[in-house]
Amino acid sequence: RMSSSSPKMKDCETIEEAIAMSMEDPERLTTRRVSAFWAVAPRLLDEYIQRTEHEQVPSSNQLAKILSITIGNIESFSPRELSTTTLGLARITKKVGRGNYHGKEFPEGSPHEKLHKILLDPEMKHHIFSKIANATMKVLPEFDARCLANLCYAYAIADYLPKIDDGSALFDHL
């Protein structure tokens, strides 16, 4: 557990800062911190586009590593972490899925461009959201109303009908 004096992801002012905080010690990255990263990333991506100067541009490898850690540990996420992560990933998928920001193309090398390539690959999108759906099934009875509503909303934003390993839709089990 982290102490209350640890920096909080929600206090990050830039996407670069959030990535750096996540990558400080990737082997010890908690599910809570990973979930918090995906929760703040949509806001920080908007702010990235609005800034004219950028710190070190995050690499695709850093973003892919955070996503890999997320999916690799998704089975140990709590219901709240699952719904928060799914909602964050869905919001990012929607943002980067347009391929532009208010009609302007994403800057070359921007985290938007990198996330577009990672998250909008149809196989990758299916892999990510189906892994989350399967992890959800294991803790579905533990979901409270808010987490369940956020999960449903997230899949609607992502425009994805989650199927689980047995071929049924996650929503068939609600």
JSON list of C-alpha atoms in Angstrom, two decimals:
[
{"chain": "A", "resi": 1, "resn": "ARG", "atom": "CA", "xyz": [0.00, 0.00, 0.00]},
{"chain": "A", "resi": 2, "resn": "MET", "atom": "CA", "xyz": [1.12, 3.51, -0.73]},
{"chain": "A", "resi": 3, "resn": "SER", "atom": "CA", "xyz": [1.17, 6.12, 2.01]},
{"chain": "A", "resi": 4, "resn": "SER", "atom": "CA", "xyz": [-1.12, 9.11, 1.82]},
{"chain": "A", "resi": 5, "resn": "SER", "atom": "CA", "xyz": [1.93, 11.30, 1.18]},
{"chain": "A", "resi": 6, "resn": "SER", "atom": "CA", "xyz": [2.62, 9.55, -2.16]},
{"chain": "A", "resi": 7, "resn": "PRO", "atom": "CA", "xyz": [1.97, 11.68, -5.21]},
{"chain": "A", "resi": 8, "resn": "LYS", "atom": "CA", "xyz": [-1.47, 11.05, -6.64]},
{"chain": "A", "resi": 9, "resn": "MET", "atom": "CA", "xyz": [-2.16, 10.44, -10.31]},
{"chain": "A", "resi": 10, "resn": "LYS", "atom": "CA", "xyz": [-5.08, 12.90, -10.25]},
{"chain": "A", "resi": 11, "resn": "ASP", "atom": "CA", "xyz": [-2.61, 15.67, -9.35]},
{"chain": "A", "resi": 12, "resn": "CYS", "atom": "CA", "xyz": [-0.58, 15.19, -12.54]},
{"chain": "A", "resi": 13, "resn": "GLU", "atom": "CA", "xyz": [-0.69, 18.23, -14.77]},
{"chain": "A", "resi": 14, "resn": "THR", "atom": "CA", "xyz": [0.58, 16.59, -17.96]},
{"chain": "A", "resi": 15, "resn": "ILE", "atom": "CA", "xyz": [0.31, 13.23, -19.67]},
{"chain": "A", "resi": 16, "resn": "GLU", "atom": "CA", "xyz": [4.11, 13.08, -19.59]},
{"chain": "A", "resi": 17, "resn": "GLU", "atom": "CA", "xyz": [4.04, 13.45, -15.79]},
{"chain": "A", "resi": 18, "resn": "ALA", "atom": "CA", "xyz": [1.40, 10.71, -15.43]},
{"chain": "A", "resi": 19, "resn": "ILE", "atom": "CA", "xyz": [3.40, 8.34, -17.65]},
{"chain": "A", "resi": 20, "resn": "ALA", "atom": "CA", "xyz": [6.60, 9.10, -15.73]},
{"chain": "A", "resi": 21, "resn": "MET", "atom": "CA", "xyz": [4.82, 8.44, -12.43]},
{"chain": "A", "resi": 22, "resn": "SER", "atom": "CA", "xyz": [3.54, 5.13, -13.80]},
{"chain": "A", "resi": 23, "resn": "MET", "atom": "CA", "xyz": [6.92, 4.12, -15.16]},
{"chain": "A", "resi": 24, "resn": "GLU", "atom": "CA", "xyz": [8.96, 5.00, -12.03]},
{"chain": "A", "resi": 25, "resn": "ASP", "atom": "CA", "xyz": [8.88, 1.38, -10.95]},
{"chain": "A", "resi": 26, "resn": "PRO", "atom": "CA", "xyz": [6.73, -0.58, -13.42]},
{"chain": "A", "resi": 27, "resn": "GLU", "atom": "CA", "xyz": [7.25, -3.87, -11.59]},
{"chain": "A", "resi": 28, "resn": "ARG", "atom": "CA", "xyz": [5.62, -2.43, -8.46]},
{"chain": "A", "resi": 29, "resn": "LEU", "atom": "CA", "xyz": [2.83, -0.55, -10.20]},
{"chain": "A", "resi": 30, "resn": "THR", "atom": "CA", "xyz": [-0.35, -1.21, -8.23]},
{"chain": "A", "resi": 31, "resn": "THR", "atom": "CA", "xyz": [-3.72, -1.92, -9.83]},
{"chain": "A", "resi": 32, "resn": "ARG", "atom": "CA", "xyz": [-5.04, 1.20, -8.16]},
{"chain": "A", "resi": 33, "resn": "ARG", "atom": "CA", "xyz": [-2.35, 3.39, -9.72]},
{"chain": "A", "resi": 34, "resn": "VAL", "atom": "CA", "xyz": [-2.83, 1.80, -13.16]},
{"chain": "A", "resi": 35, "resn": "SER", "atom": "CA", "xyz": [-6.56, 2.43, -12.92]},
{"chain": "A", "resi": 36, "resn": "ALA", "atom": "CA", "xyz": [-5.88, 6.01, -11.81]},
{"chain": "A", "resi": 37, "resn": "PHE", "atom": "CA", "xyz": [-3.62, 6.51, -14.85]},
{"chain": "A", "resi": 38, "resn": "TRP", "atom": "CA", "xyz": [-6.40, 5.50, -17.26]},
{"chain": "A", "resi": 39, "resn": "ALA", "atom": "CA", "xyz": [-8.85, 7.70, -15.34]},
{"chain": "A", "resi": 40, "resn": "VAL", "atom": "CA", "xyz": [-6.77, 10.88, -15.75]},
{"chain": "A", "resi": 41, "resn": "ALA", "atom": "CA", "xyz": [-5.36, 10.15, -19.22]},
{"chain": "A", "resi": 42, "resn": "PRO", "atom": "CA", "xyz": [-8.39, 11.44, -21.21]},
{"chain": "A", "resi": 43, "resn": "ARG", "atom": "CA", "xyz": [-8.23, 14.85, -19.48]},
{"chain": "A", "resi": 44, "resn": "LEU", "atom": "CA", "xyz": [-4.46, 15.05, -19.84]},
{"chain": "A", "resi": 45, "resn": "LEU", "atom": "CA", "xyz": [-4.66, 14.16, -23.53]},
{"chain": "A", "resi": 46, "resn": "ASP", "atom": "CA", "xyz": [-7.01, 17.11, -24.09]},
{"chain": "A", "resi": 47, "resn": "GLU", "atom": "CA", "xyz": [-4.62, 19.39, -22.24]},
{"chain": "A", "resi": 48, "resn": "TYR", "atom": "CA", "xyz": [-1.66, 18.04, -24.25]},
{"chain": "A", "resi": 49, "resn": "ILE", "atom": "CA", "xyz": [-3.24, 19.18, -27.51]},
{"chain": "A", "resi": 50, "resn": "GLN", "atom": "CA", "xyz": [-3.95, 22.64, -26.10]},
{"chain": "A", "resi": 51, "resn": "ARG", "atom": "CA", "xyz": [-0.34, 23.21, -24.98]},
{"chain": "A", "resi": 52, "resn": "THR", "atom": "CA", "xyz": [2.15, 24.61, -27.45]},
{"chain": "A", "resi": 53, "resn": "GLU", "atom": "CA", "xyz": [5.24, 23.33, -25.63]},
{"chain": "A", "resi": 54, "resn": "HIS", "atom": "CA", "xyz": [5.67, 19.73, -24.61]},
{"chain": "A", "resi": 55, "resn": "GLU", "atom": "CA", "xyz": [7.99, 18.00, -22.23]},
{"chain": "A", "resi": 56, "resn": "GLN", "atom": "CA", "xyz": [9.73, 14.88, -23.47]},
{"chain": "A", "resi": 57, "resn": "VAL", "atom": "CA", "xyz": [7.27, 13.18, -25.80]},
{"chain": "A", "resi": 58, "resn": "PRO", "atom": "CA", "xyz": [6.20, 9.84, -24.36]},
{"chain": "A", "resi": 59, "resn": "SER", "atom": "CA", "xyz": [7.28, 6.84, -26.36]},
{"chain": "A", "resi": 60, "resn": "SER", "atom": "CA", "xyz": [4.94, 4.24, -27.77]},
{"chain": "A", "resi": 61, "resn": "ASN", "atom": "CA", "xyz": [6.85, 1.72, -25.67]},
{"chain": "A", "resi": 62, "resn": "GLN", "atom": "CA", "xyz": [5.91, 3.51, -22.44]},
{"chain": "A", "resi": 63, "resn": "LEU", "atom": "CA", "xyz": [2.22, 3.62, -23.34]},
{"chain": "A", "resi": 64, "resn": "ALA", "atom": "CA", "xyz": [2.30, 0.02, -24.56]},
{"chain": "A", "resi": 65, "resn": "LYS", "atom": "CA", "xyz": [4.04, -1.03, -21.33]},
{"chain": "A", "resi": 66, "resn": "ILE", "atom": "CA", "xyz": [1.34, 0.62, -19.17]},
{"chain": "A", "resi": 67, "resn": "LEU", "atom": "CA", "xyz": [-1.34, -1.05, -21.27]},
{"chain": "A", "resi": 68, "resn": "SER", "atom": "CA", "xyz": [0.48, -4.39, -21.04]},
{"chain": "A", "resi": 69, "resn": "ILE", "atom": "CA", "xyz": [0.72, -4.08, -17.25]},
{"chain": "A", "resi": 70, "resn": "THR", "atom": "CA", "xyz": [-2.97, -3.19, -17.16]},
{"chain": "A", "resi": 71, "resn": "ILE", "atom": "CA", "xyz": [-4.10, -6.18, -19.21]},
{"chain": "A", "resi": 72, "resn": "GLY", "atom": "CA", "xyz": [-1.59, -8.52, -17.57]},
{"chain": "A", "resi": 73, "resn": "ASN", "atom": "CA", "xyz": [-2.97, -7.71, -14.13]},
{"chain": "A", "resi": 74, "resn": "ILE", "atom": "CA", "xyz": [-6.63, -7.14, -15.04]},
{"chain": "A", "resi": 75, "resn": "GLU", "atom": "CA", "xyz": [-7.72, -10.32, -13.21]},
{"chain": "A", "resi": 76, "resn": "SER", "atom": "CA", "xyz": [-6.65, -8.78, -9.89]},
{"chain": "A", "resi": 77, "resn": "PHE", "atom": "CA", "xyz": [-8.52, -5.48, -10.35]},
{"chain": "A", "resi": 78, "resn": "SER", "atom": "CA", "xyz": [-11.37, -4.65, -7.99]},
{"chain": "A", "resi": 79, "resn": "PRO", "atom": "CA", "xyz": [-14.80, -3.86, -9.49]},
{"chain": "A", "resi": 80, "resn": "ARG", "atom": "CA", "xyz": [-14.13, -0.14, -9.06]},
{"chain": "A", "resi": 81, "resn": "GLU", "atom": "CA", "xyz": [-10.72, -0.43, -10.74]},
{"chain": "A", "resi": 82, "resn": "LEU", "atom": "CA", "xyz": [-12.26, -2.44, -13.59]},
{"chain": "A", "resi": 83, "resn": "SER", "atom": "CA", "xyz": [-14.99, 0.11, -14.24]},
{"chain": "A", "resi": 84, "resn": "THR", "atom": "CA", "xyz": [-12.61, 3.09, -13.89]},
{"chain": "A", "resi": 85, "resn": "THR", "atom": "CA", "xyz": [-10.03, 1.53, -16.23]},
{"chain": "A", "resi": 86, "resn": "THR", "atom": "CA", "xyz": [-12.65, 0.52, -18.79]},
{"chain": "A", "resi": 87, "resn": "LEU", "atom": "CA", "xyz": [-14.18, 3.99, -18.76]},
{"chain": "A", "resi": 88, "resn": "GLY", "atom": "CA", "xyz": [-10.78, 5.66, -19.17]},
{"chain": "A", "resi": 89, "resn": "LEU", "atom": "CA", "xyz": [-9.78, 3.35, -22.04]},
{"chain": "A", "resi": 90, "resn": "ALA", "atom": "CA", "xyz": [-13.17, 3.86, -23.71]},
{"chain": "A", "resi": 91, "resn": "ARG", "atom": "CA", "xyz": [-12.88, 7.66, -23.49]},
{"chain": "A", "resi": 92, "resn": "ILE", "atom": "CA", "xyz": [-9.39, 7.51, -24.95]},
{"chain": "A", "resi": 93, "resn": "THR", "atom": "CA", "xyz": [-10.55, 5.16, -27.72]},
{"chain": "A", "resi": 94, "resn": "LYS", "atom": "CA", "xyz": [-13.30, 7.61, -28.62]},
{"chain": "A", "resi": 95, "resn": "LYS", "atom": "CA", "xyz": [-10.94, 10.63, -28.50]},
{"chain": "A", "resi": 96, "resn": "VAL", "atom": "CA", "xyz": [-8.21, 9.08, -30.61]},
{"chain": "A", "resi": 97, "resn": "GLY", "atom": "CA", "xyz": [-10.64, 7.22, -32.85]},
{"chain": "A", "resi": 98, "resn": "ARG", "atom": "CA", "xyz": [-11.59, 10.42, -34.62]},
{"chain": "A", "resi": 99, "resn": "GLY", "atom": "CA", "xyz": [-7.99, 10.83, -35.75]},
{"chain": "A", "resi": 100, "resn": "ASN", "atom": "CA", "xyz": [-8.11, 14.56, -35.07]},
{"chain": "A", "resi": 101, "resn": "TYR", "atom": "CA", "xyz": [-8.82, 17.15, -32.41]},
{"chain": "A", "resi": 102, "resn": "HIS", "atom": "CA", "xyz": [-11.51, 19.66, -33.42]},
{"chain": "A", "resi": 103, "resn": "GLY", "atom": "CA", "xyz": [-10.56, 19.20, -37.07]},
{"chain": "A", "resi": 104, "resn": "LYS", "atom": "CA", "xyz": [-6.79, 19.49, -36.53]},
{"chain": "A", "resi": 105, "resn": "GLU", "atom": "CA", "xyz": [-4.71, 16.38, -37.06]},
{"chain": "A", "resi": 106, "resn": "PHE", "atom": "CA", "xyz": [-2.92, 15.03, -34.02]},
{"chain": "A", "resi": 107, "resn": "PRO", "atom": "CA", "xyz": [0.68, 16.24, -33.88]},
{"chain": "A", "resi": 108, "resn": "GLU", "atom": "CA", "xyz": [3.11, 13.67, -35.24]},
{"chain": "A", "resi": 109, "resn": "GLY", "atom": "CA", "xyz": [4.56, 11.63, -32.41]},
{"chain": "A", "resi": 110, "resn": "SER", "atom": "CA", "xyz": [1.90, 12.80, -29.96]},
{"chain": "A", "resi": 111, "resn": "PRO", "atom": "CA", "xyz": [0.47, 10.38, -27.40]},
{"chain": "A", "resi": 112, "resn": "HIS", "atom": "CA", "xyz": [-2.80, 10.64, -29.36]},
{"chain": "A", "resi": 113, "resn": "GLU", "atom": "CA", "xyz": [-1.21, 9.32, -32.51]},
{"chain": "A", "resi": 114, "resn": "LYS", "atom": "CA", "xyz": [0.50, 6.53, -30.56]},
{"chain": "A", "resi": 115, "resn": "LEU", "atom": "CA", "xyz": [-2.66, 5.54, -28.70]},
{"chain": "A", "resi": 116, "resn": "HIS", "atom": "CA", "xyz": [-4.61, 5.63, -31.97]},
{"chain": "A", "resi": 117, "resn": "LYS", "atom": "CA", "xyz": [-2.23, 3.03, -33.41]},
{"chain": "A", "resi": 118, "resn": "ILE", "atom": "CA", "xyz": [-2.37, 0.88, -30.27]},
{"chain": "A", "resi": 119, "resn": "LEU", "atom": "CA", "xyz": [-6.04, 1.05, -29.27]},
{"chain": "A", "resi": 120, "resn": "LEU", "atom": "CA", "xyz": [-7.73, 1.24, -32.64]},
{"chain": "A", "resi": 121, "resn": "ASP", "atom": "CA", "xyz": [-6.17, -1.82, -34.13]},
{"chain": "A", "resi": 122, "resn": "PRO", "atom": "CA", "xyz": [-9.31, -4.02, -34.31]},
{"chain": "A", "resi": 123, "resn": "GLU", "atom": "CA", "xyz": [-7.56, -7.08, -32.88]},
{"chain": "A", "resi": 124, "resn": "MET", "atom": "CA", "xyz": [-6.03, -5.08, -30.03]},
{"chain": "A", "resi": 125, "resn": "LYS", "atom": "CA", "xyz": [-9.33, -3.36, -29.20]},
{"chain": "A", "resi": 126, "resn": "HIS", "atom": "CA", "xyz": [-11.04, -6.75, -29.10]},
{"chain": "A", "resi": 127, "resn": "HIS", "atom": "CA", "xyz": [-8.25, -8.22, -26.96]},
{"chain": "A", "resi": 128, "resn": "ILE", "atom": "CA", "xyz": [-8.33, -5.36, -24.43]},
{"chain": "A", "resi": 129, "resn": "PHE", "atom": "CA", "xyz": [-12.09, -5.11, -24.00]},
{"chain": "A", "resi": 130, "resn": "SER", "atom": "CA", "xyz": [-12.71, -8.86, -24.00]},
{"chain": "A", "resi": 131, "resn": "LYS", "atom": "CA", "xyz": [-9.98, -9.39, -21.36]},
{"chain": "A", "resi": 132, "resn": "ILE", "atom": "CA", "xyz": [-11.71, -6.78, -19.21]},
{"chain": "A", "resi": 133, "resn": "ALA", "atom": "CA", "xyz": [-15.09, -8.49, -19.77]},
{"chain": "A", "resi": 134, "resn": "ASN", "atom": "CA", "xyz": [-13.70, -11.88, -18.69]},
{"chain": "A", "resi": 135, "resn": "ALA", "atom": "CA", "xyz": [-12.11, -10.35, -15.59]},
{"chain": "A", "resi": 136, "resn": "THR", "atom": "CA", "xyz": [-15.41, -8.64, -14.83]},
{"chain": "A", "resi": 137, "resn": "MET", "atom": "CA", "xyz": [-17.32, -11.92, -14.90]},
{"chain": "A", "resi": 138, "resn": "LYS", "atom": "CA", "xyz": [-15.21, -13.24, -12.02]},
{"chain": "A", "resi": 139, "resn": "VAL", "atom": "CA", "xyz": [-16.20, -10.36, -9.72]},
{"chain": "A", "resi": 140, "resn": "LEU", "atom": "CA", "xyz": [-19.57, -9.37, -11.20]},
{"chain": "A", "resi": 141, "resn": "PRO", "atom": "CA", "xyz": [-21.51, -10.06, -7.97]},
{"chain": "A", "resi": 142, "resn": "GLU", "atom": "CA", "xyz": [-19.22, -7.57, -6.18]},
{"chain": "A", "resi": 143, "resn": "PHE", "atom": "CA", "xyz": [-20.09, -4.64, -8.48]},
{"chain": "A", "resi": 144, "resn": "ASP", "atom": "CA", "xyz": [-22.14, -1.86, -6.91]},
{"chain": "A", "resi": 145, "resn": "ALA", "atom": "CA", "xyz": [-24.67, 0.08, -9.00]},
{"chain": "A", "resi": 146, "resn": "ARG", "atom": "CA", "xyz": [-22.29, 2.93, -9.85]},
{"chain": "A", "resi": 147, "resn": "CYS", "atom": "CA", "xyz": [-19.47, 0.66, -11.00]},
{"chain": "A", "resi": 148, "resn": "LEU", "atom": "CA", "xyz": [-21.88, -1.40, -13.06]},
{"chain": "A", "resi": 149, "resn": "ALA", "atom": "CA", "xyz": [-23.38, 1.72, -14.66]},
{"chain": "A", "resi": 150, "resn": "ASN", "atom": "CA", "xyz": [-19.88, 3.06, -15.44]},
{"chain": "A", "resi": 151, "resn": "LEU", "atom": "CA", "xyz": [-18.89, -0.27, -16.98]},
{"chain": "A", "resi": 152, "resn": "CYS", "atom": "CA", "xyz": [-21.98, -0.33, -19.22]},
{"chain": "A", "resi": 153, "resn": "TYR", "atom": "CA", "xyz": [-21.41, 3.32, -20.17]},
{"chain": "A", "resi": 154, "resn": "ALA", "atom": "CA", "xyz": [-17.76, 2.60, -20.98]},
{"chain": "A", "resi": 155, "resn": "TYR", "atom": "CA", "xyz": [-18.63, -0.20, -23.39]},
{"chain": "A", "resi": 156, "resn": "ALA", "atom": "CA", "xyz": [-21.20, 2.07, -25.05]},
{"chain": "A", "resi": 157, "resn": "ILE", "atom": "CA", "xyz": [-18.56, 4.81, -25.51]},
{"chain": "A", "resi": 158, "resn": "ALA", "atom": "CA", "xyz": [-16.11, 2.27, -26.92]},
{"chain": "A", "resi": 159, "resn": "ASP", "atom": "CA", "xyz": [-18.84, 0.99, -29.24]},
{"chain": "A", "resi": 160, "resn": "TYR", "atom": "CA", "xyz": [-18.01, -2.54, -28.21]},
{"chain": "A", "resi": 161, "resn": "LEU", "atom": "CA", "xyz": [-20.30, -5.40, -27.19]},
{"chain": "A", "resi": 162, "resn": "PRO", "atom": "CA", "xyz": [-18.17, -7.39, -24.74]},
{"chain": "A", "resi": 163, "resn": "LYS", "atom": "CA", "xyz": [-18.18, -11.15, -25.20]},
{"chain": "A", "resi": 164, "resn": "ILE", "atom": "CA", "xyz": [-16.75, -13.51, -22.64]},
{"chain": "A", "resi": 165, "resn": "ASP", "atom": "CA", "xyz": [-14.90, -16.76, -23.22]},
{"chain": "A", "resi": 166, "resn": "ASP", "atom": "CA", "xyz": [-18.06, -18.88, -23.48]},
{"chain": "A", "resi": 167, "resn": "GLY", "atom": "CA", "xyz": [-19.25, -16.71, -26.40]},
{"chain": "A", "resi": 168, "resn": "SER", "atom": "CA", "xyz": [-22.07, -15.00, -24.53]},
{"chain": "A", "resi": 169, "resn": "ALA", "atom": "CA", "xyz": [-22.24, -11.25, -24.10]},
{"chain": "A", "resi": 170, "resn": "LEU", "atom": "CA", "xyz": [-21.19, -9.86, -20.74]},
{"chain": "A", "resi": 171, "resn": "PHE", "atom": "CA", "xyz": [-24.51, -8.02, -20.54]},
{"chain": "A", "resi": 172, "resn": "ASP", "atom": "CA", "xyz": [-26.41, -11.33, -20.79]},
{"chain": "A", "resi": 173, "resn": "HIS", "atom": "CA", "xyz": [-25.21, -11.98, -17.23]},
{"chain": "A", "resi": 174, "resn": "LEU", "atom": "CA", "xyz": [-26.53, -8.80, -15.66]}
]
